[in-house]
Coordinates of C-alpha atoms and ligand atoms in Angstrom, one line a residue:
X218 CA 2.8 1.4 16.7
X219 CA 0.9 -1.1 14.5
X220 CA 0.9 -1.5 10.8
X221 CA -2.6 -1.8 9.3
X222 CA -2.5 -3.7 6.1
X223 CA -4.8 -5.0 3.4
X224 CA -3.9 -8.5 2.1
X225 CA -5.3 -10.3 -0.9
X226 CA -7.4 -13.2 0.6
X227 CA -8.6 -14.9 -2.6
X228 CA -8.7 -14.4 -6.4
X229 CA -11.8 -12.8 -7.8
X230 CA -13.8 -14.3 -10.6
X231 CA -15.4 -11.5 -12.5
X232 CA -16.0 -8.4 -10.3
X233 CA -13.9 -7.9 -7.2
X234 CA -15.7 -8.0 -3.8
X235 CA -14.7 -7.2 -0.2
X236 CA -14.3 -10.9 0.4
X237 CA -11.3 -11.0 -1.8
X238 CA -9.4 -8.9 0.8
X239 CA -8.5 -9.3 4.5
X240 CA -7.4 -6.5 6.8
X241 CA -4.9 -7.3 9.5
X242 CA -2.4 -5.5 11.8
X243 CA 1.2 -6.3 12.3
X244 CA 4.1 -4.7 14.2
X245 CA 5.7 -1.8 12.3
X246 CA 8.7 -3.3 10.6
X247 CA 12.2 -2.2 11.7
X248 CA 14.7 -1.2 9.0
X249 CA 17.9 -3.2 8.8
X250 CA 21.2 -2.0 7.3
X251 CA 20.4 -0.5 3.8
X252 CA 16.7 -0.2 4.4
X253 CA 14.3 2.7 4.8
X254 CA 11.0 2.8 6.8
X255 CA 8.3 4.9 5.1
X256 CA 5.0 6.1 6.4
X257 CA 2.6 5.9 3.5
X258 CA 0.5 9.1 3.2
X259 CA -1.1 8.4 -0.3
X260 CA -2.0 5.2 -2.1
X261 CA -3.0 5.1 -5.7
X262 CA -5.8 2.7 -6.9
X263 CA -5.3 1.8 -10.5
X264 CA -6.9 -0.6 -13.0
X265 CA -3.7 -2.7 -13.4
X266 CA -4.3 -4.1 -9.9
X267 CA -7.3 -6.1 -11.2
X268 CA -5.0 -8.0 -13.6
X269 CA -2.5 -8.7 -10.9
X270 CA -5.2 -10.5 -8.8
X271 CA -5.6 -13.1 -11.5
X272 CA -3.8 -16.4 -11.7
X273 CA -2.0 -16.9 -15.0
X274 CA 0.6 -15.3 -17.2
X275 CA 0.8 -11.6 -17.8
X276 CA 3.4 -8.9 -18.3
X277 CA 4.1 -8.8 -14.6
X278 CA 4.2 -11.3 -11.7
X279 CA 0.8 -12.0 -10.1
X280 CA -0.1 -10.7 -6.7
X281 CA 0.4 -13.5 -4.2
X282 CA -2.5 -14.5 -1.8
X283 CA -1.8 -13.6 1.8
X284 CA 0.5 -10.8 0.8
X285 CA 0.0 -7.0 1.1
X286 CA -1.9 -5.7 -2.0
X287 CA 0.4 -4.1 -4.6
X288 CA 0.1 -0.3 -5.0
X289 CA 2.0 2.9 -5.8
X290 CA 2.5 5.0 -2.7
X291 CA 3.8 8.5 -1.7
X292 CA 5.0 8.9 1.8
X293 CA 7.6 10.2 4.3
X294 CA 10.8 8.5 5.4
X295 CA 10.5 7.9 9.2
X296 CA 13.8 6.1 9.7
X297 CA 16.7 5.5 7.3
X298 CA 19.6 3.1 7.3
X299 CA 20.2 3.8 3.7
X300 CA 22.7 6.6 2.9
X301 CA 20.6 7.8 -0.1
X302 CA 17.6 8.7 2.1
X303 CA 17.1 10.7 5.3
X304 CA 14.2 11.0 7.8
X305 CA 11.7 13.5 6.5
X306 CA 12.3 12.8 2.7
X307 CA 9.1 12.6 0.7
X308 CA 9.3 9.5 -1.5
X309 CA 7.4 7.7 -4.3
X310 CA 7.5 3.9 -4.2
X311 CA 5.4 0.7 -4.5
X312 CA 4.9 -0.1 -0.9
X313 CA 1.3 -1.3 -1.2
X314 CA -1.9 -1.1 0.8
X315 CA -0.4 -0.6 4.2
X316 CA 0.4 2.3 6.6
X317 CA 4.1 1.6 6.8
X318 CA 6.4 0.0 4.3
X319 CA 10.1 -1.1 4.2
X320 CA 12.2 -0.5 1.2
X321 CA 15.8 -1.3 0.3
X322 CA 15.9 1.9 -1.8
X323 CA 15.3 0.2 -5.2
X324 CA 12.4 1.8 -7.0
X325 CA 12.1 4.4 -4.2
X326 CA 12.4 8.0 -5.5
X327 CA 12.6 11.3 -3.7
X328 CA 10.0 13.8 -4.9
X329 CA 9.8 17.6 -4.7
X330 CA 6.6 18.4 -2.9
X331 CA 7.3 22.1 -2.9
X332 CA 5.8 22.9 -6.3
X333 CA 2.9 20.4 -6.6
X334 CA 0.9 18.5 -4.0
X335 CA 2.5 15.1 -3.1
X336 CA -0.5 13.1 -4.4
X337 CA 0.1 14.4 -8.0
X338 CA 3.1 12.1 -8.2
X339 CA 0.6 9.2 -8.2
X340 CA -1.5 10.6 -11.0
X341 CA -0.9 13.4 -13.5
X342 CA 2.9 13.5 -12.6
X343 CA 3.2 9.8 -12.0
X344 CA 2.6 6.5 -13.8
X345 CA -0.7 7.5 -15.4
X346 CA 0.6 10.9 -16.7
X347 CA 3.8 9.3 -18.1
X348 CA 1.6 6.6 -19.7
X349 CA -0.3 9.3 -21.5
X350 CA 2.9 10.9 -22.7
X351 CA 4.5 7.7 -23.9
X352 CA 1.5 6.3 -25.7
X353 CA 0.6 9.5 -27.4
X354 CA 3.9 11.1 -28.2
X355 CA 6.2 8.0 -28.7
X356 CA 3.7 5.6 -30.2
X357 CA 0.9 7.6 -31.9
X358 CA 3.2 10.5 -32.8
X359 CA 0.3 12.9 -33.8
X360 CA 1.0 15.8 -36.1
X361 CA -0.7 19.3 -35.7
X362 CA -4.1 19.3 -37.4
X363 CA -4.7 15.5 -36.9
X364 CA -7.6 14.1 -34.9
X365 CA -6.7 12.2 -31.7
X366 CA -9.5 10.1 -30.0
X367 CA -9.0 8.7 -26.5
X368 CA -11.4 6.4 -24.5
X369 CA -11.8 6.7 -20.7
X370 CA -11.2 10.3 -21.4
X371 CA -12.0 11.7 -18.0
X372 CA -9.7 9.2 -16.2
X373 CA -6.2 9.6 -15.0
X374 CA -4.5 8.6 -18.3
X375 CA -7.2 9.8 -20.8
X376 CA -7.5 13.3 -19.4
X377 CA -3.8 13.9 -19.9
X378 CA -3.8 12.3 -23.4
X379 CA -6.4 14.8 -24.7
X380 CA -4.7 17.8 -23.1
X381 CA -1.3 16.9 -24.6
X382 CA -3.0 16.4 -28.0
X383 CA -4.4 19.9 -27.7
X384 CA -1.0 21.3 -26.8
X385 CA 0.4 19.7 -29.9
X386 CA -2.2 21.4 -32.1
X387 CA -4.5 18.4 -32.7
X388 CA -8.2 18.0 -32.5
X389 CA -8.9 16.1 -29.2
X390 CA -12.0 13.9 -28.9
X391 CA -12.8 12.1 -25.8
X392 CA -15.1 9.1 -25.2
X393 CA -16.5 8.9 -21.6
X394 CA -19.6 7.6 -19.8
X395 CA -22.3 10.2 -19.0
X396 CA -23.0 13.9 -19.6
X397 CA -21.3 15.0 -16.4
X398 CA -18.0 13.5 -17.4
X399 CA -18.2 14.7 -21.0
X400 CA -19.0 18.3 -19.8
X401 CA -15.8 18.1 -17.6
X402 CA -13.7 16.8 -20.5
X403 CA -14.8 19.6 -22.9
X404 CA -15.4 22.6 -20.5
X405 CA -12.7 22.1 -18.0
X406 CA -10.0 20.0 -19.8
X407 CA -10.5 21.8 -23.1
X408 CA -11.1 18.8 -25.4
X409 CA -12.8 19.8 -28.7
X410 CA -15.5 17.2 -28.3
X411 CA -16.6 14.3 -26.1
X412 CA -18.8 11.3 -27.0
X413 CA -21.0 9.9 -24.2
X414 CA -20.8 6.2 -25.0
X415 CA -23.7 5.5 -22.7
X416 CA -26.1 7.8 -24.7
X417 CA -26.9 4.9 -27.1
X418 CA -25.6 6.3 -30.4
X419 CA -21.9 5.6 -30.2
X420 CA -21.1 5.2 -33.9
X421 CA -23.2 8.2 -35.0
X422 CA -21.9 10.4 -32.2
X423 CA -18.2 9.5 -32.9
X424 CA -18.7 10.2 -36.6
X425 CA -20.1 13.7 -35.7
X426 CA -17.3 14.4 -33.2
X427 CA -14.5 13.2 -35.6
X428 CA -15.9 14.2 -39.0
X429 CA -12.5 13.9 -40.7
X430 CA -11.9 10.4 -39.3
X431 CA -9.4 9.4 -36.6
X432 CA -5.6 9.7 -37.1
X433 CA -4.6 8.5 -33.6
X434 CA -6.7 6.4 -31.3
X435 CA -5.5 6.0 -27.7
X436 CA -7.2 2.8 -26.5
X437 CA -8.0 2.5 -22.8
X438 CA -11.2 0.5 -22.9
X439 CA -11.6 -2.1 -25.7
X440 CA -14.9 -3.9 -26.5
X441 CA -17.6 -2.0 -28.4
X442 CA -15.7 1.2 -28.1
X443 CA -12.7 -0.3 -30.0
X444 CA -15.1 -1.5 -32.7
X445 CA -16.6 2.0 -33.0
X446 CA -13.1 3.6 -33.3
X447 CA -11.9 1.0 -35.8
X448 CA -14.8 2.0 -38.1
X449 CA -13.6 5.7 -38.1
X450 CA -9.8 5.2 -38.5
X451 CA -8.1 7.0 -41.4
X452 CA -5.5 5.5 -43.8
X453 CA -2.1 5.1 -42.2
X454 CA -3.5 6.0 -38.7
X455 CA -2.1 4.7 -35.4
X456 CA -3.5 3.0 -32.4
X457 CA -1.7 2.9 -29.0
X458 CA -3.2 0.0 -27.0
X459 CA -2.8 1.2 -23.5
X460 CA -5.6 -0.6 -21.7
X461 CA -8.8 -2.7 -22.1
X462 CA -10.6 -1.9 -19.0
X463 CA -14.0 -3.1 -20.2
X464 CA -12.5 -6.6 -20.3
X465 CA -10.8 -6.8 -16.9
X466 CA -13.8 -8.2 -15.1
X467 CA -15.3 -10.0 -18.1
X468 CA -15.7 -13.7 -17.9
X469 CA -16.3 -13.9 -21.7
X470 CA -13.9 -11.8 -23.8
X471 CA -15.5 -9.5 -26.3
X472 CA -14.9 -10.5 -30.0
X473 CA -13.8 -7.5 -32.1
X474 CA -15.9 -7.3 -35.3
X475 CA -14.0 -4.6 -37.3
X476 CA -10.5 -6.1 -37.3
X477 CA -10.4 -5.8 -41.1
X478 CA -10.1 -2.0 -40.7
X479 CA -6.5 -2.6 -39.6
X480 CA -5.7 -4.1 -43.0
X481 CA -7.8 -1.8 -45.3
X482 CA -6.6 1.4 -43.5
X483 CA -3.0 0.1 -43.0
X484 CA -3.2 1.0 -39.3
X485 CA -0.2 0.7 -37.1
X486 CA -1.3 -0.9 -33.8
X487 CA 1.0 -1.1 -30.8
X488 CA 0.5 -2.3 -27.3
X489 CA 2.7 -0.9 -24.6
X490 CA 3.4 -1.1 -20.9
X491 CA 4.8 2.1 -19.4
X492 CA 7.3 0.3 -17.1
X493 CA 9.1 -1.0 -20.2
X494 CA 9.9 2.5 -21.2
X495 CA 11.7 3.8 -18.1
X496 CA 14.2 5.6 -20.3
X497 CA 11.4 8.0 -21.4
X498 CA 10.4 9.1 -17.8
X499 CA 13.3 11.6 -17.6
X500 CA 12.0 13.3 -20.7
X501 CA 8.3 13.0 -20.0
X502 CA 8.2 14.1 -16.3
X503 CA 9.8 17.6 -16.7
X504 CA 7.5 18.3 -19.5
X505 CA 4.5 17.2 -17.5
X506 CA 5.6 19.2 -14.5
X507 CA 6.0 22.3 -16.6
X508 CA 2.6 22.0 -18.2
X509 CA 0.9 21.3 -14.8
X510 CA 2.8 24.2 -13.1
X511 CA 1.7 26.5 -15.9
X512 CA -1.9 25.5 -15.7
X513 CA -1.8 24.0 -19.2
X514 CA -2.7 20.5 -18.0
X515 CA -5.5 20.3 -15.4
X516 CA -6.3 17.4 -13.2
X517 CA -8.8 16.2 -10.6
X518 CA -8.4 13.6 -7.9
X519 CA -10.9 11.3 -6.2
X520 CA -9.8 11.0 -2.6
X521 CA -10.9 8.5 0.0
X522 CA -9.6 8.9 3.5
X523 CA -8.4 5.9 5.5
X524 CA -7.4 2.4 4.5
Ligands
NAP188 N1 -0.2 0.3 -20.6 C1 0.2 0.9 -19.4 O1 1.3 0.9 -19.1 C2 -0.9 1.5 -18.6 C3 -0.6 2.3 -17.5 C4 -1.7 2.9 -16.8 C5 -3.0 2.6 -17.2 N2 -3.2 1.8 -18.2 C6 -4.6 1.5 -18.6 O2 -5.2 2.7 -19.0 C7 -6.6 2.6 -18.8 C8 -7.0 3.8 -18.0 O3 -6.4 3.9 -16.7 P1 -6.7 5.1 -15.7 O4 -5.7 5.0 -14.6 O5 -6.8 6.3 -16.5 O6 -8.1 4.6 -15.2 P2 -9.1 5.4 -14.3 O7 -8.7 6.8 -14.0 O8 -9.4 4.5 -13.1 O9 -10.4 5.5 -15.2 C9 -11.0 4.4 -15.6 C10 -12.3 4.7 -16.4 O10 -12.5 3.7 -17.4 C11 -13.8 3.7 -17.7 N3 -14.4 2.4 -17.8 C12 -14.4 1.5 -16.8 N4 -15.1 0.4 -17.2 C13 -15.5 0.6 -18.5 C14 -16.3 -0.1 -19.4 N5 -16.7 -1.3 -19.2 N6 -16.5 0.5 -20.6 C15 -16.1 1.7 -20.9 N7 -15.4 2.5 -20.0 C16 -15.1 1.9 -18.8 C17 -14.6 4.5 -16.6 O11 -14.9 5.8 -17.2 P3 -16.4 6.1 -17.8 O12 -17.2 6.4 -16.6 O13 -16.1 7.2 -18.7 O14 -16.7 4.8 -18.5 C18 -13.5 4.7 -15.6 O15 -13.7 5.8 -14.8 C19 -6.8 1.3 -18.1 O16 -7.3 0.4 -19.1 C20 -5.5 0.9 -17.5 O17 -5.4 -0.5 -17.4 C21 -2.2 1.2 -18.9

């Protein structure tokens, strides 16, 4: 048995290309005392990976060149020399872009795949879903009747943010790229409105979609979209800064023009990283599982087969 792996070969400047990666094969590792061998069945591809490819200081250690690319995985225990796991257990971990991974059990969690598909633990019931819950409910704390706006609204995080906002009695407005995504956000996910930022009238369309202004803005994108949202924020509104995806491949950072809105509207702005809030997972996950099982939160996955 061979272990097919994808390694980081070089650091990208701007957009990532295939040249930044190298595929190799290695013998399947053998677990030592205390270790578990896992066959990875699902790998999540997430925006944070782009930041890890960079040199320089961030909230987490950088991805080393020549090492297996970082990534959240769901798989099955093949062999266990750790008393907490047995062969056949389905587990969630961070075993990276490879078919087989070794773990000492730290950060490896058993999952119940009987009620929901295994892959959901990488999305709606995993890091992205919990991120939505933490940023919206712990940081923005929206009240019924308020308007919540979220960018990258059809994505893994944004789609859950808007649906939780609706469950809490708020007006949910998404911002997404293209008519097809906006139709999905409104017609399938049940948002009240969605602004297509690619349609060329972002400020006007956001004003029409949030006529009473914005009470909570869940930021996933940054750049011009952040400027448009800042123009519409209400007094004493809140912004949860979750991500700035428009900036991850940018070689020149975008300069925000409407920063003054934070002062004049007394806006509370807070950045957060979901892994800093592990104590909230135990509260968030059962709620998310309940909503998904009851069909109150819907999700879609984009699946690619093979590594
Ligand atoms: N703070 C945390 O702990 C944490 C945890 C998870 C994720 N995040 C952040 O949350 C954000 C969303 O993550 P996700 O997993 O939901 O991502 P995702 O499902 O991969 O969706 C990302 C979407 O962002 C939009 N986008 C990409 N480039 C853009 C640009 N230049 N301008 C505007 N929109 C752009 C695209 O949608 P459109 O086609 O609609 O443009 C894309 O489909 C990311 O910024 C990520 O880094 C943060």
